[in-house]
PDB file of C-alpha atoms in Angstrom:
ATOM      1  CA  MET U 155      28.028  -0.821  18.522  1.00 74.00           C
ATOM      2  CA  ARG U 156      26.878   2.732  19.190  1.00 84.00           C
ATOM      3  CA  LEU U 157      25.569   3.879  22.536  1.00 95.00           C
ATOM      4  CA  PRO U 158      22.510   6.119  22.939  1.00 97.00           C
ATOM      5  CA  PRO U 159      22.909   9.575  24.518  1.00 97.00           C
ATOM      6  CA  LEU U 160      21.706   8.418  27.972  1.00 98.00           C
ATOM      7  CA  LEU U 161      23.714   5.868  29.953  1.00 98.00           C
ATOM      8  CA  VAL U 162      22.233   4.552  33.196  1.00 98.00           C
ATOM      9  CA  LEU U 163      24.783   3.430  35.813  1.00 98.00           C
ATOM     10  CA  THR U 164      23.680   0.947  38.453  1.00 98.00           C
ATOM     11  CA  ASP U 165      24.119   1.308  42.207  1.00 97.00           C
ATOM     12  CA  ARG U 166      21.857  -0.972  44.213  1.00 97.00           C
ATOM     13  CA  SER U 167      22.694   0.910  47.435  1.00 95.00           C
ATOM     14  CA  GLN U 168      20.750   3.907  46.122  1.00 95.00           C
ATOM     15  CA  CYS U 169      17.677   1.973  44.946  1.00 96.00           C
ATOM     16  CA  THR U 170      14.463   2.114  46.937  1.00 90.00           C
ATOM     17  CA  GLY U 171      13.682  -1.462  45.829  1.00 94.00           C
ATOM     18  CA  PRO U 172      15.444  -4.324  44.055  1.00 97.00           C
ATOM     19  CA  LEU U 173      17.994  -3.249  41.432  1.00 98.00           C
ATOM     20  CA  VAL U 174      16.367  -5.336  38.695  1.00 98.00           C
ATOM     21  CA  ASP U 175      13.016  -3.603  39.328  1.00 98.00           C
ATOM     22  CA  THR U 176      14.705  -0.190  39.216  1.00 98.00           C
ATOM     23  CA  VAL U 177      16.418  -0.977  35.913  1.00 98.00           C
ATOM     24  CA  ALA U 178      13.140  -2.395  34.523  1.00 98.00           C
ATOM     25  CA  ALA U 179      11.395   0.887  35.355  1.00 98.00           C
ATOM     26  CA  ALA U 180      14.224   2.862  33.718  1.00 98.00           C
ATOM     27  CA  VAL U 181      13.981   0.705  30.585  1.00 98.00           C
ATOM     28  CA  ASP U 182      10.192   1.117  30.579  1.00 98.00           C
ATOM     29  CA  GLY U 183      10.832   4.873  30.715  1.00 98.00           C
ATOM     30  CA  GLY U 184      13.040   4.722  27.616  1.00 98.00           C
ATOM     31  CA  ALA U 185      16.571   3.928  28.845  1.00 98.00           C
ATOM     32  CA  ARG U 186      18.438   1.795  26.302  1.00 98.00           C
ATOM     33  CA  ALA U 187      21.946   1.466  27.791  1.00 98.00           C
ATOM     34  CA  VAL U 188      22.843   0.291  31.284  1.00 98.00           C
ATOM     35  CA  VAL U 189      26.299   0.089  32.837  1.00 98.00           C
ATOM     36  CA  LEU U 190      26.332  -2.700  35.420  1.00 97.00           C
ATOM     37  CA  ARG U 191      28.642  -1.670  38.251  1.00 96.00           C
ATOM     38  CA  GLU U 192      28.086  -3.689  41.462  1.00 96.00           C
ATOM     39  CA  LYS U 193      31.735  -4.813  41.400  1.00 91.00           C
ATOM     40  CA  ASP U 194      31.536  -5.794  45.069  1.00 93.00           C
ATOM     41  CA  LEU U 195      29.289  -8.765  44.287  1.00 94.00           C
ATOM     42  CA  PRO U 196      30.747 -12.257  43.934  1.00 94.00           C
ATOM     43  CA  GLU U 197      31.368 -13.012  40.246  1.00 91.00           C
ATOM     44  CA  GLY U 198      28.630 -15.671  40.024  1.00 93.00           C
ATOM     45  CA  GLU U 199      26.028 -13.335  41.516  1.00 95.00           C
ATOM     46  CA  ARG U 200      27.159 -10.509  39.253  1.00 94.00           C
ATOM     47  CA  ASN U 201      26.892 -12.807  36.205  1.00 94.00           C
ATOM     48  CA  CYS U 202      23.308 -13.735  37.155  1.00 96.00           C
ATOM     49  CA  LEU U 203      22.461 -10.064  37.590  1.00 96.00           C
ATOM     50  CA  ALA U 204      23.987  -9.310  34.176  1.00 96.00           C
ATOM     51  CA  GLU U 205      21.772 -11.971  32.576  1.00 96.00           C
ATOM     52  CA  GLU U 206      18.662 -10.513  34.226  1.00 97.00           C
ATOM     53  CA  LEU U 207      19.514  -7.004  33.009  1.00 97.00           C
ATOM     54  CA  ARG U 208      20.362  -8.278  29.513  1.00 97.00           C
ATOM     55  CA  ALA U 209      16.923  -9.923  29.391  1.00 98.00           C
ATOM     56  CA  LEU U 210      15.296  -6.556  30.228  1.00 97.00           C
ATOM     57  CA  LEU U 211      17.263  -4.727  27.528  1.00 98.00           C
ATOM     58  CA  ALA U 212      17.058  -7.301  24.715  1.00 97.00           C
ATOM     59  CA  PRO U 213      13.394  -6.716  23.750  1.00 98.00           C
ATOM     60  CA  VAL U 214      14.067  -2.983  23.234  1.00 98.00           C
ATOM     61  CA  GLY U 215      17.399  -3.395  21.443  1.00 97.00           C
ATOM     62  CA  GLY U 216      19.282  -2.061  24.461  1.00 97.00           C
ATOM     63  CA  VAL U 217      22.870  -2.709  25.474  1.00 96.00           C
ATOM     64  CA  LEU U 218      24.385  -3.856  28.748  1.00 97.00           C
ATOM     65  CA  VAL U 219      27.891  -2.607  29.496  1.00 97.00           C
ATOM     66  CA  ARG U 220      29.822  -4.309  32.298  1.00 96.00           C
ATOM     67  CA  ALA U 221      32.073  -2.250  34.521  1.00 94.00           C
ATOM     68  CA  GLY U 222      35.488  -3.867  34.770  1.00 89.00           C
ATOM     69  CA  ALA U 223      37.745  -5.571  32.302  1.00 68.00           C
ATOM     70  CA  GLY U 224      36.386  -9.111  32.334  1.00 69.00           C
ATOM     71  CA  GLY U 225      35.036 -10.989  29.352  1.00 74.00           C
ATOM     72  CA  ALA U 226      31.964  -9.053  28.168  1.00 85.00           C
ATOM     73  CA  ALA U 227      31.350  -7.699  24.656  1.00 92.00           C
ATOM     74  CA  ALA U 228      30.872  -4.197  26.094  1.00 95.00           C
ATOM     75  CA  VAL U 229      32.989  -3.024  29.035  1.00 96.00           C
ATOM     76  CA  HIS U 230      33.495   0.172  30.986  1.00 97.00           C
ATOM     77  CA  LEU U 231      36.890   0.599  32.640  1.00 96.00           C
ATOM     78  CA  ALA U 232      37.824   2.615  35.680  1.00 94.00           C
ATOM     79  CA  ALA U 233      40.550   5.197  35.120  1.00 92.00           C
ATOM     80  CA  ARG U 234      43.305   2.802  36.241  1.00 91.00           C
ATOM     81  CA  ASP U 235      41.971  -0.519  34.909  1.00 94.00           C
ATOM     82  CA  PRO U 236      44.204  -2.296  32.399  1.00 94.00           C
ATOM     83  CA  PHE U 237      42.958  -2.389  28.825  1.00 94.00           C
ATOM     84  CA  PRO U 238      41.436  -5.829  28.171  1.00 93.00           C
ATOM     85  CA  GLN U 239      42.876  -8.350  25.735  1.00 90.00           C
ATOM     86  CA  PRO U 240      41.362  -9.497  23.526  1.00 92.00           C
ATOM     87  CA  ARG U 241      39.666  -6.190  22.838  1.00 93.00           C
ATOM     88  CA  PRO U 242      35.912  -6.218  23.495  1.00 95.00           C
ATOM     89  CA  VAL U 243      33.541  -4.884  20.844  1.00 95.00           C
ATOM     90  CA  LEU U 244      32.883  -1.722  22.910  1.00 96.00           C
ATOM     91  CA  VAL U 245      35.271  -0.172  25.434  1.00 97.00           C
ATOM     92  CA  GLY U 246      34.688   2.922  27.545  1.00 97.00           C
ATOM     93  CA  ARG U 247      36.741   4.448  30.331  1.00 97.00           C
ATOM     94  CA  SER U 248      36.106   6.802  33.255  1.00 96.00           C
ATOM     95  CA  CYS U 249      38.280   9.927  33.070  1.00 95.00           C
ATOM     96  CA  HIS U 250      38.839  12.811  35.467  1.00 92.00           C
ATOM     97  CA  SER U 251      41.829  14.596  33.917  1.00 93.00           C
ATOM     98  CA  SER U 252      43.482  15.383  30.596  1.00 94.00           C
ATOM     99  CA  ASP U 253      46.130  12.687  31.233  1.00 95.00           C
ATOM    100  CA  GLU U 254      43.447  10.042  31.674  1.00 95.00           C
ATOM    101  CA  LEU U 255      41.680  11.241  28.529  1.00 95.00           C
ATOM    102  CA  MET U 256      44.870  11.075  26.502  1.00 95.00           C
ATOM    103  CA  ARG U 257      45.407   7.510  27.702  1.00 95.00           C
ATOM    104  CA  ALA U 258      41.841   6.541  26.717  1.00 96.00           C
ATOM    105  CA  ARG U 259      42.326   8.113  23.321  1.00 96.00           C
ATOM    106  CA  ALA U 260      45.673   6.368  22.753  1.00 96.00           C
ATOM    107  CA  GLU U 261      44.119   3.033  23.723  1.00 96.00           C
ATOM    108  CA  GLY U 262      41.345   3.519  21.188  1.00 96.00           C
ATOM    109  CA  CYS U 263      38.465   3.681  23.673  1.00 97.00           C
ATOM    110  CA  ASP U 264      35.104   4.054  21.971  1.00 97.00           C
ATOM    111  CA  TYR U 265      33.818   6.546  24.557  1.00 97.00           C
ATOM    112  CA  VAL U 266      34.691   8.099  27.901  1.00 98.00           C
ATOM    113  CA  MET U 267      32.764   9.309  30.910  1.00 97.00           C
ATOM    114  CA  ILE U 268      34.086  12.629  32.176  1.00 97.00           C
ATOM    115  CA  SER U 269      33.399  13.347  35.836  1.00 94.00           C
ATOM    116  CA  PRO U 270      32.499  14.849  38.159  1.00 95.00           C
ATOM    117  CA  VAL U 271      30.861  17.659  36.212  1.00 96.00           C
ATOM    118  CA  PHE U 272      28.785  18.939  39.145  1.00 95.00           C
ATOM    119  CA  PRO U 273      28.881  18.239  42.907  1.00 90.00           C
ATOM    120  CA  THR U 274      27.754  14.717  43.752  1.00 83.00           C
ATOM    121  CA  PRO U 275      28.124  12.539  46.847  1.00 73.00           C
ATOM    122  CA  SER U 276      28.947   9.462  44.735  1.00 66.00           C
ATOM    123  CA  LYS U 277      32.259  10.835  43.351  1.00 56.00           C
ATOM    124  CA  PRO U 278      34.349  11.655  46.442  1.00 59.00           C
ATOM    125  CA  GLY U 279      38.088  11.841  46.017  1.00 59.00           C
ATOM    126  CA  TYR U 280      38.114  12.966  42.382  1.00 60.00           C
ATOM    127  CA  GLY U 281      38.745  16.613  43.095  1.00 69.00           C
ATOM    128  CA  PRO U 282      36.414  19.563  42.759  1.00 85.00           C
ATOM    129  CA  PRO U 283      33.620  19.461  40.177  1.00 93.00           C
ATOM    130  CA  LEU U 284      34.784  20.361  36.676  1.00 95.00           C
ATOM    131  CA  GLY U 285      31.816  22.571  35.827  1.00 96.00           C
ATOM    132  CA  LEU U 286      30.795  23.151  32.235  1.00 98.00           C
ATOM    133  CA  ALA U 287      34.036  24.947  31.351  1.00 97.00           C
ATOM    134  CA  GLY U 288      36.108  22.021  32.632  1.00 96.00           C
ATOM    135  CA  LEU U 289      33.871  19.578  30.784  1.00 97.00           C
ATOM    136  CA  ALA U 290      34.336  21.579  27.577  1.00 97.00           C
ATOM    137  CA  SER U 291      38.108  21.625  27.864  1.00 96.00           C
ATOM    138  CA  LEU U 292      38.291  17.862  28.488  1.00 96.00           C
ATOM    139  CA  ALA U 293      35.621  16.866  25.950  1.00 96.00           C
ATOM    140  CA  ALA U 294      37.665  18.598  23.240  1.00 93.00           C
ATOM    141  CA  LEU U 295      40.470  16.043  23.864  1.00 88.00           C
ATOM    142  CA  ALA U 296      38.290  12.981  24.147  1.00 83.00           C
ATOM    143  CA  PRO U 297      36.688  10.207  22.197  1.00 93.00           C
ATOM    144  CA  PRO U 298      32.889  10.646  22.343  1.00 95.00           C
ATOM    145  CA  ALA U 299      32.302  11.881  25.887  1.00 97.00           C
ATOM    146  CA  TYR U 300      29.492  11.367  28.356  1.00 98.00           C
ATOM    147  CA  ALA U 301      29.115  13.881  31.174  1.00 98.00           C
ATOM    148  CA  LEU U 302      28.728  12.289  34.622  1.00 97.00           C
ATOM    149  CA  GLY U 303      28.264  13.635  38.105  1.00 95.00           C
ATOM    150  CA  GLY U 304      25.376  15.591  39.571  1.00 94.00           C
ATOM    151  CA  ILE U 305      23.585  16.038  36.238  1.00 96.00           C
ATOM    152  CA  ARG U 306      19.898  16.901  36.383  1.00 97.00           C
ATOM    153  CA  PRO U 307      17.603  17.166  33.344  1.00 98.00           C
ATOM    154  CA  ALA U 308      18.009  20.961  33.388  1.00 97.00           C
ATOM    155  CA  ASP U 309      21.792  20.515  33.050  1.00 97.00           C
ATOM    156  CA  VAL U 310      21.593  18.481  29.824  1.00 98.00           C
ATOM    157  CA  PRO U 311      21.667  21.419  27.362  1.00 97.00           C
ATOM    158  CA  GLY U 312      24.784  22.871  28.984  1.00 97.00           C
ATOM    159  CA  CYS U 313      26.564  19.510  28.969  1.00 98.00           C
ATOM    160  CA  LEU U 314      25.841  18.953  25.290  1.00 97.00           C
ATOM    161  CA  ALA U 315      26.842  22.540  24.441  1.00 97.00           C
ATOM    162  CA  ALA U 316      30.129  21.860  26.275  1.00 97.00           C
ATOM    163  CA  GLY U 317      30.853  19.030  23.841  1.00 97.00           C
ATOM    164  CA  ALA U 318      29.432  15.945  25.553  1.00 97.00           C
ATOM    165  CA  ARG U 319      27.863  13.388  23.212  1.00 96.00           C
ATOM    166  CA  GLY U 320      25.482  12.410  26.004  1.00 97.00           C
ATOM    167  CA  ILE U 321      25.048  12.036  29.727  1.00 98.00           C
ATOM    168  CA  ALA U 322      25.571   9.256  32.254  1.00 98.00           C
ATOM    169  CA  VAL U 323      23.316   9.214  35.304  1.00 97.00           C
ATOM    170  CA  MET U 324      23.386   7.056  38.404  1.00 96.00           C
ATOM    171  CA  GLY U 325      21.882   8.428  41.621  1.00 95.00           C
ATOM    172  CA  PRO U 326      18.809  10.272  40.350  1.00 96.00           C
ATOM    173  CA  ILE U 327      17.713   7.292  38.232  1.00 98.00           C
ATOM    174  CA  MET U 328      18.548   4.694  40.884  1.00 97.00           C
ATOM    175  CA  ARG U 329      16.481   6.632  43.434  1.00 96.00           C
ATOM    176  CA  THR U 330      13.653   7.636  41.055  1.00 97.00           C
ATOM    177  CA  PRO U 331      13.660   5.710  37.756  1.00 98.00           C
ATOM    178  CA  SER U 332      10.532   7.564  36.635  1.00 98.00           C
ATOM    179  CA  ILE U 333      12.843  10.545  35.912  1.00 98.00           C
ATOM    180  CA  VAL U 334      14.236   8.837  32.775  1.00 98.00           C
ATOM    181  CA  PRO U 335      11.678  10.476  30.404  1.00 98.00           C
ATOM    182  CA  ALA U 336      12.717  13.928  31.693  1.00 98.00           C
ATOM    183  CA  TYR U 337      16.362  13.203  30.784  1.00 98.00           C
ATOM    184  CA  LEU U 338      15.347  11.842  27.381  1.00 98.00           C
ATOM    185  CA  ALA U 339      13.139  14.871  26.693  1.00 97.00           C
ATOM    186  CA  ALA U 340      16.026  17.214  27.570  1.00 97.00           C
ATOM    187  CA  LEU U 341      18.336  15.274  25.241  1.00 97.00           C
ATOM    188  CA  GLU U 342      15.756  15.334  22.448  1.00 93.00           C
ATOM    189  CA  ASP U 343      14.969  19.039  22.889  1.00 88.00           C
ATOM    190  CA  THR U 344      18.652  19.920  22.816  1.00 81.00           C
ATOM    191  CA  ALA U 345      19.289  17.824  19.712  1.00 72.00           C
ATOM    192  CA  ALA U 346      16.356  19.405  17.857  1.00 62.00           C
TER     193      ALA U 346
END
């Protein structure tokens, strides 16, 4: 299973409407991979939400990745989460340092999210932003890397030049899902 160059991370607290409507608009705009976070929800409610999002992604061949280690085919782990057994089909991990990247690599993670690249209110406590130079030094050690944290469409070329395979975006898309085509255009222009 290969992920596209744009990963959309959910955060219902940043949505201006229902999360499912926000994700539907992002998918309509071209998003094809969604990481369901919302780990504070009761498991039953989170499972129902996962089914709704899967139903949005299925007609376009998209993929739903579940944050956390439990039972999905595609999972995204926090930096300190244990590696799941049995191994899911797709495993990613959040990384903020070279030690975390080396762990992800040793575990055989399929991808990592490196953050925070730029200042962002949603990544407090992870130290100062890495900037493009920090992203480049970490991406060189990593499995395929996605840049996360404060990334705007104008930042995409720099992130890819620094070695990121793609970008992961939460806040801007949760607040304004109509921005997805701008991210996709920046990814396409940079790849061309």
